[in-house]
Amino acid sequence: MDLVDRKLLNAIQTAFPLVEQPYRELGNQLSITESEVIERLWSLKNQNVVRQISAIFDTRRLGYQTTLVAFAYDPDQLNRGALFINRHPGVSHNYAREGSYYNLWFTLAVPGDGDLEATIEWMARETNALDHRVMPTIRFFKIGVNFDMVSQKGAAHNYNPDSSGTVGAGPDGSEMTASAPAWNQAVPLTESDKAAIRELQEDLPLVSRPFDAMAERLGSSIGALFQLAAEFQERKLMRRYSAVLHHRRSGFRSNAMIVWKVPSERAEEVGMLMAENPAVTHCYERPTFPDWPYTHFTMVHATSAEGCEEVEREISQATGITENQLLYSTREYKKTRVRYFVEDYQEFWETETASELAQPSLGPSS
């Protein structure tokens, strides 16, 4: 990658232009032609540096149930278990991590009428997991992956779905804000909304007018499509429209999930301080268990393990919290976006449950 590539990657991560000819707009920003922008993006996609250009939606606000899950496997069963779990269309991130008893960590989303707990139990049973923990988000502090490709440093923008650090108890006992819609409460959607979400979530084609076909399929004008995208952001359904990069191919080869033991009386204060660090892409509060005392999870990407450890020291110094673990990813099994309002989930569940008796679990003899 040359400097122009890096500047282009910075631009498409931050705010991809929602205009009729977005690649021409990007070219104007970088003083290159539209065709050169498309050629460079084509090359960067072929190198798997750019994973996808599309809308990023808030899973819970769309009515989906989602959680982080930790599985423990015998080392010789880890790979086969991970590949089995990858088959589920609601699994968007799946990583082998070292540093704790739980060596596989994945995120799972199911539609509102799905059974999250039953799905996880089924996965554990079918893959002969030794143990597992379900770790839903109690409170958001930050979510927003962004890499400064020019300086090769993390530059995560501070997107907080609550829009505030002031929280209270919601109707179901979960944390929410008084000043903004609760991040974990679904928003009513029309069939037109769902149709637009299905279009906006797909990877944007590398053609001069990529939104034309999208608007045509919706029976809409391009202007109306862009207006709807803006409304989705105002309603906190859509976080942003942007590119997602493959962090390792982009030079950020080290990824650590740093988990912290934070006293309950300091949970909010510490979470907000952690979120201020630009190298932290995600910051959540999650439940504890007898064998898991860690409450706060910070995701960190850096060009080296030493870079992750430097961020750990910065956070510890800023917060005064010293009890933590760094869980480094050793293998990325899956990283994609959940596809909303499609039939993948139902088709998968019906196929898998229909063949469950015919398919042996991934035990030592399989």
Coordinates of C-alpha atoms in Angstrom, one line a residue:
M1 CA 0.0 0.0 0.0
D2 CA 1.2 3.5 -0.9
L3 CA 0.3 6.7 0.9
V4 CA -2.7 7.3 -1.4
D5 CA -4.1 3.8 -0.5
R6 CA -3.7 4.6 3.2
K7 CA -5.5 7.9 2.9
L8 CA -8.2 6.3 0.9
L9 CA -8.7 3.6 3.6
N10 CA -8.9 6.3 6.2
A11 CA -11.6 8.1 4.2
I12 CA -13.8 5.1 3.7
Q13 CA -13.6 4.0 7.3
T14 CA -14.7 7.3 8.7
A15 CA -17.7 8.5 6.6
F16 CA -18.2 6.9 3.3
P17 CA -20.0 9.5 1.1
L18 CA -23.7 8.7 0.5
V19 CA -23.9 10.5 -2.8
E20 CA -24.8 9.3 -6.3
Q21 CA -21.2 8.9 -7.4
P22 CA -19.3 8.2 -4.1
Y23 CA -16.1 7.1 -5.7
R24 CA -15.8 10.3 -7.7
E25 CA -16.3 12.2 -4.4
L26 CA -13.6 10.2 -2.8
G27 CA -11.3 10.9 -5.8
N28 CA -12.0 14.7 -5.4
Q29 CA -10.9 14.4 -1.7
L30 CA -7.7 12.7 -2.7
S31 CA -7.0 14.5 -6.0
I32 CA -7.3 11.3 -8.1
T33 CA -9.8 10.2 -10.6
E34 CA -12.9 8.1 -10.0
S35 CA -11.6 5.2 -12.0
E36 CA -8.4 5.2 -9.9
V37 CA -10.4 5.1 -6.7
I38 CA -12.3 2.1 -8.0
E39 CA -9.1 0.4 -9.2
R40 CA -7.4 0.9 -5.9
L41 CA -10.4 -0.4 -3.9
W42 CA -10.6 -3.4 -6.3
S43 CA -7.0 -4.2 -5.5
L44 CA -7.4 -3.7 -1.7
K45 CA -10.5 -6.0 -1.7
N46 CA -8.5 -8.7 -3.7
Q47 CA -5.8 -8.4 -1.0
N48 CA -8.5 -8.8 1.6
V49 CA -7.5 -5.5 3.2
V50 CA -11.1 -4.2 2.7
R51 CA -13.7 -6.7 3.8
Q52 CA -16.8 -4.8 3.0
I53 CA -18.4 -1.4 2.4
S54 CA -21.9 -1.2 3.8
A55 CA -24.2 0.0 6.5
I56 CA -23.4 -1.0 10.1
F57 CA -26.6 -1.6 12.0
D58 CA -27.3 -1.9 15.8
T59 CA -28.3 -5.5 16.2
R60 CA -30.5 -5.0 19.3
R61 CA -32.3 -2.0 18.0
L62 CA -33.4 -4.1 15.1
G63 CA -35.0 -6.6 17.5
Y64 CA -32.3 -9.3 17.4
Q65 CA -30.9 -11.0 20.5
T66 CA -27.2 -11.1 20.7
T67 CA -24.4 -12.0 23.2
L68 CA -20.8 -12.8 23.6
V69 CA -20.1 -16.5 24.3
A70 CA -17.0 -18.2 25.7
F71 CA -16.5 -22.0 25.1
A72 CA -13.8 -24.2 26.6
Y73 CA -12.4 -27.1 24.5
D74 CA -9.7 -29.6 24.8
P75 CA -7.0 -28.3 22.4
D76 CA -7.5 -31.2 19.9
Q77 CA -11.2 -30.4 19.7
L78 CA -11.0 -26.6 19.4
N79 CA -10.6 -26.3 15.6
R80 CA -13.4 -28.7 14.8
G81 CA -15.7 -27.1 17.3
A82 CA -15.0 -23.6 15.9
L83 CA -15.7 -24.7 12.3
F84 CA -19.0 -26.2 13.4
I85 CA -20.0 -23.0 15.2
N86 CA -19.0 -21.0 12.1
R87 CA -21.9 -22.6 10.1
H88 CA -24.5 -20.7 12.1
P89 CA -25.5 -17.5 10.2
G90 CA -25.8 -15.6 13.4
V91 CA -22.2 -16.0 14.3
S92 CA -20.4 -12.9 13.1
H93 CA -17.1 -13.0 15.1
N94 CA -15.3 -16.2 16.1
Y95 CA -11.8 -16.2 17.6
A96 CA -9.5 -18.7 19.3
R97 CA -7.9 -16.9 22.2
E98 CA -5.1 -17.8 24.5
G99 CA -4.8 -16.6 28.1
S100 CA -7.7 -18.3 29.9
Y101 CA -9.5 -21.6 30.3
Y102 CA -12.1 -20.4 27.7
N103 CA -10.3 -20.7 24.4
L104 CA -13.0 -19.9 21.9
W105 CA -14.9 -16.6 21.9
F106 CA -17.7 -15.8 19.5
T107 CA -20.7 -13.4 19.1
L108 CA -24.1 -14.9 18.3
A109 CA -27.2 -13.1 17.2
V110 CA -30.7 -14.6 16.6
P111 CA -34.0 -13.0 15.5
G112 CA -36.3 -11.8 18.2
D113 CA -38.4 -15.0 18.1
G114 CA -35.3 -17.2 18.2
D115 CA -34.1 -19.0 21.4
L116 CA -30.6 -17.7 22.2
E117 CA -30.0 -19.9 25.2
A118 CA -31.2 -23.0 23.4
T119 CA -28.9 -22.3 20.4
I120 CA -25.9 -22.0 22.7
E121 CA -26.7 -25.1 24.6
W122 CA -27.1 -27.0 21.3
M123 CA -23.8 -25.7 20.0
A124 CA -22.0 -26.8 23.3
R125 CA -23.6 -30.2 23.2
E126 CA -22.9 -30.8 19.5
T127 CA -19.3 -29.8 19.7
N128 CA -18.5 -31.5 23.1
A129 CA -17.5 -28.2 24.7
L130 CA -16.0 -28.7 28.2
D131 CA -17.8 -25.7 29.6
H132 CA -19.3 -22.4 28.4
R133 CA -20.3 -19.0 29.6
V134 CA -22.9 -16.6 28.2
M135 CA -21.7 -13.0 28.6
P136 CA -24.3 -10.5 27.4
T137 CA -23.7 -6.8 27.4
I138 CA -24.8 -5.1 30.6
R139 CA -23.7 -1.6 29.5
F140 CA -22.1 -0.1 26.4
F141 CA -19.3 2.4 26.7
K142 CA -17.9 2.3 23.2
I143 CA -18.1 0.6 19.9
G144 CA -16.4 1.9 16.8
V145 CA -13.5 0.2 15.0
N146 CA -11.3 2.6 13.1
F147 CA -7.6 2.4 12.2
D148 CA -5.4 5.4 11.2
M149 CA -3.7 3.8 8.3
V150 CA -1.3 6.7 7.8
S151 CA 0.1 6.8 11.3
Q152 CA -0.6 3.0 11.9
K153 CA -2.4 3.7 15.2
G154 CA -5.8 2.9 16.5
A155 CA -8.2 5.8 16.0
A156 CA -11.5 4.4 17.2
H157 CA -14.3 6.9 17.3
N158 CA -16.3 7.0 20.5
Y159 CA -19.7 5.7 19.5
N160 CA -21.8 5.1 22.6
P161 CA -25.2 3.7 21.8
D162 CA -26.5 5.2 25.0
S163 CA -25.2 8.7 24.1
S164 CA -24.6 9.3 27.8
G165 CA -22.7 8.0 30.7
T166 CA -25.7 8.5 33.0
V167 CA -27.6 5.2 33.4
G168 CA -30.4 3.7 35.4
A169 CA -32.4 0.5 35.5
G170 CA -34.7 -0.3 32.5
P171 CA -38.0 -2.2 32.7
D172 CA -36.3 -5.6 32.6
G173 CA -33.6 -4.6 35.1
S174 CA -30.9 -3.9 32.4
E175 CA -29.0 -0.7 32.2
M176 CA -30.3 2.2 30.1
T177 CA -30.0 6.0 29.9
A178 CA -32.6 8.5 30.8
S179 CA -31.6 10.9 28.0
A180 CA -31.5 8.6 25.0
P181 CA -33.4 5.5 23.7
A182 CA -32.2 2.3 25.4
W183 CA -29.7 0.5 23.2
N184 CA -31.1 -2.9 24.0
Q185 CA -34.8 -2.1 23.2
A186 CA -36.1 -2.9 19.7
V187 CA -37.5 -0.1 17.5
P188 CA -40.7 -0.7 15.5
L189 CA -39.9 -1.3 11.9
T190 CA -42.0 -1.3 8.8
E191 CA -41.7 -3.8 5.9
S192 CA -40.2 -0.9 3.9
D193 CA -37.6 -0.3 6.6
K194 CA -36.6 -4.0 6.5
A195 CA -36.4 -4.0 2.8
A196 CA -34.0 -0.9 2.9
I197 CA -31.9 -2.6 5.6
R198 CA -31.6 -5.7 3.5
E199 CA -30.2 -3.5 0.7
L200 CA -28.0 -1.2 2.7
Q201 CA -26.3 -4.2 4.6
E202 CA -24.9 -5.7 1.4
D203 CA -21.4 -5.0 0.1
L204 CA -21.4 -1.9 -2.2
P205 CA -20.4 -2.7 -5.8
L206 CA -17.4 -1.0 -7.3
V207 CA -19.2 0.8 -10.1
S208 CA -19.6 4.5 -10.8
R209 CA -23.2 4.7 -9.5
P210 CA -23.4 1.9 -7.0
F211 CA -26.7 3.1 -5.3
D212 CA -28.8 3.2 -8.5
A213 CA -29.6 -0.5 -8.6
M214 CA -30.3 -0.5 -4.8
A215 CA -32.8 2.4 -5.2
E216 CA -34.4 0.7 -8.2
R217 CA -35.0 -2.5 -6.4
L218 CA -36.7 -0.6 -3.6
G219 CA -38.8 1.4 -6.0
S220 CA -37.3 4.6 -4.6
S221 CA -35.3 7.5 -5.7
I222 CA -31.6 7.8 -4.7
G223 CA -32.4 10.9 -2.7
A224 CA -35.1 9.1 -0.8
L225 CA -32.7 6.2 -0.1
F226 CA -30.1 8.6 1.3
Q227 CA -32.8 10.4 3.4
L228 CA -33.9 7.0 4.8
A229 CA -30.3 6.2 5.7
A230 CA -30.0 9.5 7.6
E231 CA -33.2 8.7 9.4
F232 CA -31.9 5.3 10.4
Q233 CA -28.9 7.0 12.0
E234 CA -31.1 9.5 13.8
R235 CA -33.2 6.6 15.1
K236 CA -30.0 4.8 16.2
L237 CA -30.7 1.9 14.0
M238 CA -27.6 2.5 11.8
R239 CA -24.3 3.4 13.4
R240 CA -22.7 4.5 10.1
Y241 CA -22.1 3.6 6.5
S242 CA -18.4 2.7 6.1
A243 CA -15.8 0.2 5.2
V244 CA -14.6 -2.5 7.5
L245 CA -10.9 -3.5 7.2
H246 CA -9.2 -6.8 7.8
H247 CA -7.1 -5.7 10.8
R248 CA -4.3 -8.2 10.2
R249 CA -4.0 -7.5 6.5
S250 CA -4.0 -3.8 7.3
G251 CA -0.9 -4.1 9.5
F252 CA -2.7 -4.4 12.9
R253 CA -1.5 -7.9 13.5
S254 CA -2.0 -8.1 17.2
N255 CA -5.5 -8.2 18.8
A256 CA -6.1 -8.5 22.5
M257 CA -9.3 -8.7 24.5
I258 CA -8.2 -7.1 27.8
V259 CA -10.6 -8.1 30.6
W260 CA -10.6 -6.1 33.8
K261 CA -11.8 -6.6 37.4
V262 CA -13.6 -3.3 38.3
P263 CA -15.3 -2.6 41.6
S264 CA -19.1 -2.2 41.0
E265 CA -19.1 1.3 42.5
R266 CA -16.6 2.4 39.9
A267 CA -18.1 0.6 36.9
E268 CA -19.4 3.6 35.0
E269 CA -16.5 5.9 35.8
V270 CA -13.9 3.4 34.7
G271 CA -15.8 2.3 31.6
M272 CA -15.9 5.9 30.4
L273 CA -12.2 6.4 31.0
M274 CA -11.4 3.2 29.1
A275 CA -13.5 4.3 26.2
E276 CA -11.4 7.5 25.8
N277 CA -8.4 5.5 24.7
P278 CA -8.3 5.7 20.9
A279 CA -6.8 2.2 20.6
V280 CA -9.9 0.7 22.3
T281 CA -12.4 -0.2 19.7
H282 CA -15.0 -1.8 21.9
C283 CA -15.7 -1.3 25.6
Y284 CA -18.4 -3.2 27.5
E285 CA -19.5 -4.2 31.0
R286 CA -20.5 -7.9 31.2
P287 CA -21.6 -10.3 34.0
T288 CA -19.2 -12.1 36.3
F289 CA -19.2 -15.8 37.4
P290 CA -17.5 -17.7 40.2
D291 CA -14.7 -18.6 37.8
W292 CA -14.7 -15.3 36.0
P293 CA -14.4 -12.1 38.0
Y294 CA -13.8 -9.7 35.1
T295 CA -16.5 -7.1 34.5
H296 CA -15.1 -4.8 31.8
F297 CA -14.0 -5.9 28.3
T298 CA -11.8 -3.7 26.1
M299 CA -10.8 -4.7 22.6
V300 CA -7.5 -3.5 21.4
H301 CA -5.7 -3.7 18.0
A302 CA -2.1 -2.8 17.5
T303 CA 0.8 -3.6 15.1
S304 CA 2.4 -5.8 17.7
A305 CA 1.8 -7.5 21.1
E306 CA 4.0 -4.8 22.6
G307 CA 1.6 -2.2 21.3
C308 CA -1.3 -4.0 23.0
E309 CA 0.6 -4.2 26.3
E310 CA 1.4 -0.4 26.0
V311 CA -2.4 0.3 25.8
E312 CA -3.0 -2.0 28.8
R313 CA -0.5 0.1 30.8
E314 CA -2.1 3.3 29.6
I315 CA -5.6 2.1 30.7
S316 CA -4.3 0.9 34.0
Q317 CA -2.6 4.2 34.7
A318 CA -5.7 6.2 33.7
T319 CA -8.1 4.1 35.8
G320 CA -6.0 2.7 38.6
I321 CA -7.3 -0.8 37.8
T322 CA -4.5 -3.4 37.9
E323 CA -6.3 -6.8 37.9
N324 CA -6.7 -7.8 34.3
Q325 CA -5.9 -10.5 31.7
L326 CA -4.8 -10.0 28.1
L327 CA -6.5 -12.7 25.9
Y328 CA -4.7 -12.6 22.5
S329 CA -6.4 -13.9 19.4
T330 CA -4.5 -16.8 17.9
R331 CA -6.8 -17.5 15.0
E332 CA -9.7 -15.7 13.4
Y333 CA -12.3 -18.3 12.4
K334 CA -14.9 -15.9 11.3
K335 CA -15.5 -12.1 11.0
T336 CA -18.4 -10.9 9.1
R337 CA -21.6 -8.8 9.6
V338 CA -24.9 -10.3 10.6
R339 CA -27.3 -10.2 7.7
Y340 CA -30.6 -9.0 9.0
F341 CA -34.2 -10.0 7.9
V342 CA -33.0 -12.8 5.6
E343 CA -34.0 -16.5 5.8
D344 CA -30.6 -17.8 6.6
Y345 CA -31.3 -18.4 10.3
Q346 CA -34.5 -20.3 9.9
E347 CA -33.2 -22.4 7.0
F348 CA -30.1 -23.2 9.1
W349 CA -32.1 -24.1 12.2
E350 CA -34.6 -26.3 10.3
T351 CA -31.8 -28.1 8.4
E352 CA -29.6 -28.7 11.5
T353 CA -32.4 -29.9 13.8
A354 CA -33.8 -32.1 11.1
S355 CA -30.4 -33.9 10.7
E356 CA -29.4 -33.7 14.3
L357 CA -30.1 -37.4 15.0
A358 CA -28.3 -38.4 11.9
Q359 CA -25.2 -36.4 12.5
P360 CA -22.8 -37.5 15.3
S361 CA -21.5 -34.8 17.6
L362 CA -17.8 -33.8 17.3
G363 CA -16.6 -36.2 19.9
P364 CA -13.2 -38.0 19.9
S365 CA -14.5 -40.8 17.7
S366 CA -16.1 -38.6 15.0

